[in-house]
Amino acid sequence: MNGKSKLKRKTKLAVSLVLLVSFLFTGSGFGSPLQDPDAPSVPYKIFLPYIFTSGGPTGGGGDPDPRPVRNIFGVETSYIDSNLVSKADGVNANWWRYFAFSWKGIEPTDVSPSQYNWSAVYEHHLRDAAAGGFSIVATVKFSPFWAQAMSDSQSVQCSPIKDDAATIADFQEFLTALVNRYKEPPFNIKIWQFWNEPDLDPDVLVAIGQLYTSPFGCWGDDTDPYYGGEKYGKFLSIFGQTVKAADPQAKITNGGMLLDCNPEENPTGCIMGKFFEGTLRGLIANNGAQYLDYVSFHVYGHWYANLNLDENYGGFRDGGVMLGKAKFLRKKMADYGIDPVKPLIMTEAGLMCKRPDTALELPSRKKCSDTVAPPEFEDDQAEYIVWIYVRAIANDISGVMWYMLNYQSYRHVGLMYGDFITPKPAYLAYQYLVSQLYDAYYVRTLDEYFPTLRAYEFTKNGHPIWVMWAPDQTNHAITLPAGFQNAYDKFGNQISVAPGATSIDINGPTYLILN
């Protein structure tokens, strides 16, 4: 089906089943775009991109950052309308990731001269986001049937691109026309992403019946020592060079990687984890590293009853699902002589409701399969917003796009309810987080509270702000710090501290305001 012999495909079955099991337990979300609603326009304003980093290059505990926390906040949506523009503005989002461009949809046939179907692009969505001043991370994916490297009787939209001179020239011609059309007002697209989650072998999609409909990329190849990453790196080089030739101000990022495991921790059972190393090799071999501005990866917590599987994540034993991935990516870049290492962005981050219906009944008697998520999940989703963003700031991750802002039925990952308007508790926690940390300065990790607590110090308007939580989600008493003024929970509700009290319990995310 992908050009490999039937014999080779049979010999791969056992490997593919292992990958499938790993993927089903640790993989990313199957985000299905909702039907497109028309959106009224909003007033246009100029967007000037600003690149943000925070903290030291190895993460929390580095030198204080002289720049205020601003541009790390972001969202992803499956559509864009005035309500979502307002909701994104409500969390001071800078990054707005959006599947903007399908090569398959824009150039379905290979004719000369090339003909582009721009009506396949929801241009009113892009105008609305740009008019709101957001930095659009525009994903380009899905190869047309005539350009697909995979050999199949049907179109496999996630397929890698044919590696021949004629197809590459067509791809470059398409990219040049695309960038020239959308780089200027009213679209102002400056950040371009090549494919989505490319580090997946198509045989995994065959096994789950999603080969022809998958939102993933399928550049992975488990018969290759670098899992197909070198070929992807070559085309990422072509993508970056072509886009920047059309717009020297453009920024380039790879397709956000699933990156489900660390091959250095599991050398024989983590071939998927070799994809990024292969990508680096492909970039370097094709002089393409200079065109890559950000390295993108995806992070999902898996909720069964609590948030335990964030730090205690089997695929990355050193650091967990977020910090473990960041550490691995930086190490690989350093191993290949990329100095300084590229900034990291998380173009998808979220929490999936994955508790099986057969599990012991929750106190609420709700299930993850219900139309509305269990309240236990919703409360933890609100906590996870704080866990993700605070640690991202402290560990020098440049951008985090929550998947997703709009309603999403898949594993309840969205921040809106099914009426598409009412915010879930996690959105309210996001708002309060931003109200406290936007324009604050990251100072340090409060190492004296580790490992029992996670604790970070910021300063804003001359006042220290401590953000703390217990990763085991149980109460731990601490002595009130000097200068204590007030304490607030993750939603901004004031926590009562009795006069004369000398301690406070920390469990869920807590903001301590000091003088």
Short mmCIF file of C-alpha atoms in Angstrom, two decimals, residues 108-395:
data_model
loop_
_atom_site.label_atom_id
_atom_site.label_comp_id
_atom_site.label_asym_id
_atom_site.label_seq_id
_atom_site.Cartn_x
_atom_site.Cartn_y
_atom_site.Cartn_z
CA PRO A 108 -5.91 18.59 -6.75
CA THR A 109 -4.68 18.07 -10.33
CA ASP A 110 -1.26 18.41 -11.92
CA VAL A 111 -1.67 20.59 -14.98
CA SER A 112 0.51 23.06 -16.82
CA PRO A 113 0.37 25.89 -16.11
CA SER A 114 -0.47 25.15 -12.48
CA GLN A 115 -3.99 25.95 -11.33
CA TYR A 116 -4.76 26.68 -7.69
CA ASN A 117 -8.17 26.41 -6.08
CA TRP A 118 -7.91 29.18 -3.48
CA SER A 119 -11.59 28.71 -2.63
CA ALA A 120 -10.47 25.61 -0.70
CA VAL A 121 -8.97 27.98 1.88
CA TYR A 122 -11.19 29.47 4.60
CA GLU A 123 -9.76 32.91 4.02
CA HIS A 124 -12.30 34.65 6.26
CA HIS A 125 -10.94 32.60 9.17
CA LEU A 126 -7.41 33.77 8.47
CA ARG A 127 -8.52 37.38 8.10
CA ASP A 128 -10.34 37.27 11.43
CA ALA A 129 -7.35 35.85 13.29
CA ALA A 130 -4.92 38.28 11.68
CA ALA A 131 -7.23 41.21 12.39
CA GLY A 132 -7.25 40.21 16.04
CA GLY A 133 -3.47 40.58 16.16
CA PHE A 134 -2.73 36.87 16.61
CA SER A 135 0.35 35.14 15.28
CA ILE A 136 -1.06 32.43 13.03
CA VAL A 137 0.88 29.17 12.93
CA ALA A 138 -0.33 27.99 9.53
CA THR A 139 -0.08 24.25 8.97
CA VAL A 140 0.48 23.04 5.41
CA LYS A 141 -0.30 19.35 4.91
CA PHE A 142 -1.98 16.67 2.77
CA SER A 143 -0.33 15.80 -0.52
CA PRO A 144 -2.50 15.53 -3.65
CA PHE A 145 -2.93 12.08 -5.15
CA TRP A 146 -0.57 12.82 -8.03
CA ALA A 147 2.25 13.85 -5.65
CA GLN A 148 1.96 10.99 -3.15
CA ALA A 149 4.93 8.70 -2.60
CA MET A 150 2.68 5.93 -1.31
CA SER A 151 1.40 3.52 -3.94
CA ASP A 152 -2.30 2.97 -3.41
CA SER A 153 -5.45 2.84 -5.52
CA GLN A 154 -6.96 5.57 -3.35
CA SER A 155 -5.61 8.91 -2.23
CA VAL A 156 -3.67 8.68 1.03
CA GLN A 157 -3.63 12.34 2.02
CA CYS A 158 -1.07 11.95 4.80
CA SER A 159 1.43 10.39 2.38
CA PRO A 160 4.99 11.67 2.04
CA ILE A 161 5.73 13.56 -1.15
CA LYS A 162 7.34 11.86 -4.12
CA ASP A 163 11.08 12.35 -4.04
CA ASP A 164 11.64 13.19 -7.69
CA ALA A 165 12.70 16.39 -9.41
CA ALA A 166 9.39 17.09 -11.13
CA THR A 167 7.26 16.68 -7.99
CA ILE A 168 9.69 18.70 -5.90
CA ALA A 169 9.55 21.50 -8.48
CA ASP A 170 5.73 21.41 -8.37
CA PHE A 171 5.82 21.52 -4.57
CA GLN A 172 8.14 24.53 -4.60
CA GLU A 173 5.97 26.30 -7.17
CA PHE A 174 2.91 25.69 -4.99
CA LEU A 175 4.66 26.96 -1.86
CA THR A 176 5.86 30.11 -3.61
CA ALA A 177 2.35 30.93 -4.81
CA LEU A 178 0.94 30.15 -1.36
CA VAL A 179 3.35 32.36 0.55
CA ASN A 180 3.06 35.23 -1.90
CA ARG A 181 -0.72 35.18 -1.53
CA TYR A 182 -0.87 35.02 2.27
CA LYS A 183 2.22 36.82 3.57
CA GLU A 184 0.70 40.30 3.29
CA PRO A 185 -2.41 41.95 4.77
CA PRO A 186 -5.13 41.02 5.36
CA PHE A 187 -3.62 37.61 6.22
CA ASN A 188 -0.11 38.40 7.50
CA ILE A 189 0.96 34.78 7.85
CA LYS A 190 4.57 34.62 9.03
CA ILE A 191 4.84 31.22 10.75
CA TRP A 192 4.62 28.12 8.56
CA GLN A 193 4.43 24.53 9.75
CA PHE A 194 5.22 21.56 7.50
CA TRP A 195 2.70 18.77 8.05
CA ASN A 196 1.20 17.53 11.32
CA GLU A 197 2.55 14.71 13.48
CA PRO A 198 4.65 13.22 10.67
CA ASP A 199 6.36 10.64 12.91
CA LEU A 200 3.89 7.82 12.35
CA ASP A 201 4.21 4.76 10.12
CA PRO A 202 1.15 4.38 7.85
CA ASP A 203 0.78 0.76 8.93
CA VAL A 204 -0.41 2.02 12.32
CA LEU A 205 -3.16 3.92 10.50
CA VAL A 206 -4.06 0.82 8.50
CA ALA A 207 -4.47 -1.09 11.75
CA ILE A 208 -6.92 1.46 13.15
CA GLY A 209 -8.77 1.99 9.87
CA GLN A 210 -7.68 5.60 9.36
CA LEU A 211 -5.24 5.43 6.46
CA TYR A 212 -7.47 7.46 4.13
CA THR A 213 -8.86 9.93 6.66
CA SER A 214 -6.06 10.46 9.15
CA PRO A 215 -5.27 13.96 10.42
CA PHE A 216 -1.74 12.71 11.14
CA GLY A 217 1.17 12.76 8.79
CA CYS A 218 2.55 9.36 7.88
CA TRP A 219 6.19 9.94 6.99
CA GLY A 220 7.26 7.27 9.49
CA ASP A 221 8.87 4.05 8.26
CA ASP A 222 9.61 1.37 10.83
CA THR A 223 11.91 -0.48 8.40
CA ASP A 224 14.25 2.52 8.38
CA PRO A 225 16.79 3.02 11.22
CA TYR A 226 15.69 6.65 11.55
CA TYR A 227 11.99 5.86 11.07
CA GLY A 228 11.72 7.91 7.87
CA GLY A 229 13.02 11.08 9.49
CA GLU A 230 15.81 11.68 6.99
CA LYS A 231 13.40 11.94 4.06
CA TYR A 232 11.15 14.21 6.09
CA GLY A 233 14.19 16.34 6.98
CA LYS A 234 15.02 16.70 3.29
CA PHE A 235 11.52 17.95 2.49
CA LEU A 236 11.51 20.19 5.57
CA SER A 237 14.67 21.75 4.12
CA ILE A 238 12.92 22.27 0.78
CA PHE A 239 9.89 23.70 2.56
CA GLY A 240 11.93 26.14 4.66
CA GLN A 241 14.17 27.32 1.84
CA THR A 242 11.24 27.86 -0.53
CA VAL A 243 9.04 29.68 1.98
CA LYS A 244 11.87 31.99 3.06
CA ALA A 245 12.81 32.74 -0.54
CA ALA A 246 9.26 34.05 -1.00
CA ASP A 247 9.21 35.84 2.37
CA PRO A 248 12.51 36.40 4.19
CA GLN A 249 10.54 37.38 7.32
CA ALA A 250 8.85 33.98 7.52
CA LYS A 251 9.48 31.57 10.39
CA ILE A 252 9.53 27.80 9.89
CA THR A 253 8.69 24.92 12.18
CA ASN A 254 8.49 21.20 11.66
CA GLY A 255 5.25 19.29 12.01
CA GLY A 256 4.60 18.83 15.72
CA MET A 257 5.88 15.38 16.64
CA LEU A 258 3.99 12.75 18.59
CA LEU A 259 7.37 11.67 20.02
CA ASP A 260 5.86 9.00 22.22
CA CYS A 261 9.08 7.59 23.66
CA ASN A 262 12.79 8.19 24.23
CA PRO A 263 14.96 5.80 22.19
CA GLU A 264 17.92 6.42 24.49
CA GLU A 265 15.91 4.99 27.40
CA ASN A 266 14.49 2.16 25.28
CA PRO A 267 16.94 1.41 22.44
CA THR A 268 15.13 -1.66 21.09
CA GLY A 269 11.47 -0.72 21.59
CA CYS A 270 11.31 2.90 20.50
CA ILE A 271 12.06 3.12 16.78
CA MET A 272 9.48 5.94 16.47
CA GLY A 273 11.69 8.06 18.73
CA LYS A 274 14.47 7.98 16.11
CA PHE A 275 12.41 10.15 13.75
CA PHE A 276 13.70 13.45 15.13
CA GLU A 277 17.31 12.37 14.86
CA GLY A 278 16.58 11.37 11.28
CA THR A 279 15.02 14.78 10.67
CA LEU A 280 18.18 16.46 11.93
CA ARG A 281 20.29 14.28 9.65
CA GLY A 282 18.08 15.13 6.69
CA LEU A 283 18.22 18.84 7.48
CA ILE A 284 21.99 18.88 7.85
CA ALA A 285 22.59 16.79 4.73
CA ASN A 286 20.52 19.25 2.71
CA ASN A 287 21.86 22.44 4.34
CA GLY A 288 18.42 23.01 5.81
CA ALA A 289 19.02 23.53 9.52
CA GLN A 290 19.51 27.24 8.88
CA TYR A 291 15.90 27.51 7.69
CA LEU A 292 14.34 25.93 10.78
CA ASP A 293 13.31 28.48 13.42
CA TYR A 294 11.40 26.34 15.92
CA VAL A 295 11.25 22.68 16.85
CA SER A 296 7.66 21.64 17.48
CA PHE A 297 6.39 18.75 19.57
CA HIS A 298 3.08 17.69 21.10
CA VAL A 299 2.22 16.97 24.72
CA TYR A 300 -0.87 15.28 26.11
CA GLY A 301 -1.57 14.23 29.64
CA HIS A 302 -3.64 11.05 29.88
CA TRP A 303 -6.33 11.20 32.54
CA TYR A 304 -7.64 8.06 34.14
CA ALA A 305 -8.38 9.45 37.60
CA ASN A 306 -5.63 12.00 38.25
CA LEU A 307 -2.61 13.70 36.67
CA ASN A 308 -0.10 11.06 37.72
CA LEU A 309 0.82 10.17 34.13
CA ASP A 310 2.38 13.56 33.45
CA GLU A 311 5.67 13.18 35.29
CA ASN A 312 5.35 9.40 35.65
CA TYR A 313 5.19 8.76 31.92
CA GLY A 314 6.75 5.52 30.76
CA GLY A 315 7.88 6.85 27.40
CA PHE A 316 10.07 9.50 29.03
CA ARG A 317 11.15 8.31 32.45
CA ASP A 318 13.49 11.29 32.85
CA GLY A 319 11.21 14.32 33.03
CA GLY A 320 7.85 12.96 31.96
CA VAL A 321 5.62 13.72 29.02
CA MET A 322 6.51 17.42 28.67
CA LEU A 323 9.88 18.14 30.26
CA GLY A 324 11.27 14.76 29.23
CA LYS A 325 10.49 15.49 25.60
CA ALA A 326 11.99 18.97 25.80
CA LYS A 327 15.18 17.64 27.36
CA PHE A 328 15.50 14.92 24.72
CA LEU A 329 14.99 17.31 21.80
CA ARG A 330 17.58 19.76 23.10
CA LYS A 331 20.07 16.98 23.69
CA LYS A 332 19.65 15.63 20.15
CA MET A 333 20.15 19.09 18.65
CA ALA A 334 23.30 19.57 20.74
CA ASP A 335 24.54 16.11 19.72
CA TYR A 336 24.34 17.20 16.08
CA GLY A 337 26.15 20.47 16.67
CA ILE A 338 23.18 22.82 16.46
CA ASP A 339 24.37 25.70 18.63
CA PRO A 340 22.38 27.40 19.93
CA VAL A 341 19.64 24.82 19.91
CA LYS A 342 16.42 25.85 18.20
CA PRO A 343 13.64 27.25 20.40
CA LEU A 344 10.94 24.75 21.30
CA ILE A 345 7.22 25.23 20.80
CA MET A 346 4.34 22.93 21.68
CA THR A 347 1.87 23.27 18.82
CA GLU A 348 -0.51 20.96 20.66
CA ALA A 349 -0.85 20.54 24.41
CA GLY A 350 -3.81 19.21 26.32
CA LEU A 351 -5.36 16.63 28.59
CA MET A 352 -7.30 13.60 27.32
CA CYS A 353 -10.12 11.95 29.24
CA LYS A 354 -9.09 8.30 28.82
CA ARG A 355 -10.62 6.48 31.80
CA PRO A 356 -12.30 3.31 30.46
CA ASP A 357 -16.02 2.90 31.02
CA THR A 358 -15.25 -0.44 32.66
CA ALA A 359 -13.16 1.21 35.40
CA LEU A 360 -14.41 1.62 38.96
CA GLU A 361 -17.20 4.18 39.03
CA LEU A 362 -16.16 7.75 39.82
CA PRO A 363 -17.84 9.61 42.70
CA SER A 364 -19.74 11.67 40.10
CA ARG A 365 -20.87 8.49 38.31
CA LYS A 366 -19.85 10.17 35.05
CA LYS A 367 -17.74 8.59 32.33
CA CYS A 368 -15.29 9.85 29.75
CA SER A 369 -17.67 8.53 27.08
CA ASP A 370 -20.46 10.84 28.28
CA THR A 371 -21.37 13.93 26.27
CA VAL A 372 -20.16 16.08 29.17
CA ALA A 373 -16.91 15.06 30.86
CA PRO A 374 -16.79 13.90 34.47
CA PRO A 375 -16.37 16.88 36.83
CA GLU A 376 -13.30 15.14 38.24
CA PHE A 377 -11.70 15.39 34.80
CA GLU A 378 -12.77 18.98 34.30
CA ASP A 379 -11.18 20.02 37.59
CA ASP A 380 -7.93 18.27 36.69
CA GLN A 381 -8.00 19.80 33.22
CA ALA A 382 -8.10 23.22 34.91
CA GLU A 383 -5.13 22.19 37.06
CA TYR A 384 -3.21 20.94 34.05
CA ILE A 385 -3.43 24.32 32.34
CA VAL A 386 -1.33 25.71 35.20
CA TRP A 387 1.05 22.75 35.24
CA ILE A 388 1.73 23.10 31.52
CA TYR A 389 2.20 26.85 31.19
CA VAL A 390 4.15 27.53 34.38
CA ARG A 391 6.65 24.75 33.69
CA ALA A 392 6.91 25.80 30.05
CA ILE A 393 7.87 29.31 31.12
CA ALA A 394 10.37 28.02 33.66
CA ASN A 395 11.88 25.64 31.11
#
